[in-house]
Short mmCIF file of C-alpha atoms in Angstrom, two decimals:
data_model
loop_
_atom_site.label_atom_id
_atom_site.label_comp_id
_atom_site.label_asym_id
_atom_site.label_seq_id
_atom_site.Cartn_x
_atom_site.Cartn_y
_atom_site.Cartn_z
CA UNK A 158 -16.80 16.16 12.08
CA UNK A 159 -12.90 16.21 12.91
CA UNK A 160 -13.32 13.15 14.66
CA UNK A 161 -14.61 11.42 11.71
CA UNK A 162 -11.82 12.51 9.39
CA UNK A 163 -9.22 11.65 11.91
CA UNK A 164 -10.83 7.69 11.94
CA UNK A 165 -11.06 7.89 8.13
CA UNK A 166 -7.14 8.72 7.93
CA UNK A 167 -6.40 6.31 10.87
CA UNK A 168 -8.15 3.42 9.21
CA UNK A 169 -6.36 4.64 5.61
CA UNK A 170 -3.06 4.15 7.22
CA UNK A 171 -4.03 1.03 9.22
CA UNK A 172 -5.12 -0.67 5.66
CA UNK A 173 -1.98 0.31 3.94
CA UNK A 174 0.55 -0.44 6.78
CA UNK A 175 -1.19 -4.04 7.29
CA UNK A 176 -1.03 -4.60 3.29
CA UNK A 177 2.71 -3.61 3.16
CA UNK A 178 3.48 -5.92 6.02
CA UNK A 179 1.33 -9.12 4.80
CA UNK A 180 2.14 -9.07 1.00
CA UNK A 181 5.27 -9.01 -0.94
CA UNK A 182 5.95 -6.76 -3.99
CA UNK A 183 5.03 -9.42 -6.26
CA UNK A 184 1.76 -10.23 -4.47
CA UNK A 185 0.95 -6.67 -4.70
CA UNK A 186 1.53 -6.38 -8.48
CA UNK A 187 -0.76 -9.60 -8.76
CA UNK A 188 -3.42 -8.32 -6.82
CA UNK A 189 -3.56 -4.76 -7.89
CA UNK A 190 -2.28 -4.31 -11.46
CA UNK A 191 -2.30 -7.75 -13.28
CA UNK A 192 -6.03 -8.78 -14.44
CA UNK A 193 -7.74 -5.30 -13.52
CA UNK A 194 -9.14 -2.88 -15.87
CA UNK A 195 -7.80 0.46 -16.27
CA UNK A 196 -9.87 2.23 -13.67
CA UNK A 197 -9.21 -0.52 -11.20
CA UNK A 198 -5.53 -0.18 -11.37
CA UNK A 199 -5.70 3.33 -11.27
CA UNK A 200 -8.25 3.24 -7.85
CA UNK A 201 -6.22 0.19 -6.33
CA UNK A 202 -2.95 2.17 -6.76
CA UNK A 203 -4.32 5.47 -5.63
CA UNK A 204 -5.47 3.97 -2.58
CA UNK A 205 -2.27 1.51 -1.56
CA UNK A 206 0.22 4.36 -2.65
CA UNK A 207 1.29 4.47 0.79
CA UNK A 208 1.90 0.65 0.94
CA UNK A 209 4.11 0.69 -2.41
CA UNK A 210 5.78 3.45 -0.76
CA UNK A 211 6.68 1.73 2.21
CA UNK A 212 7.37 -1.44 0.20
CA UNK A 213 9.94 0.65 -1.65
CA UNK A 214 11.47 2.19 1.42
CA UNK A 215 11.97 -1.26 2.85
CA UNK A 216 13.70 -2.46 -0.40
CA UNK A 217 15.98 0.33 -0.38
CA UNK A 218 17.07 0.33 3.22
CA UNK A 219 17.53 -3.23 3.49
CA UNK A 220 19.82 -2.88 0.01
CA UNK A 221 21.53 -0.04 1.16
CA UNK A 222 22.53 -1.51 4.68
CA UNK A 223 23.89 -4.72 3.11
#
C-alpha cells in the first residue's frame, strides 16, 4: 500500500514538473482557466497548483537576479 501511495505522489509531482517546464504562464492560464466551467477551473488548478508555484518561483528568481 505504501508503494502505491509513493508511486501516485511521484507521478503527481512529475506531471506538475513537466507541465511547469513545457508551458508558459500564459499557456497555463489559457488551458486551465479560460473556457473552463467553475468546477473545471477548481479541479485543474488544484491538481496543477505545484506547477503554478514552480512557475511563480521561477519568475521571482529571474526578476530578482536581474
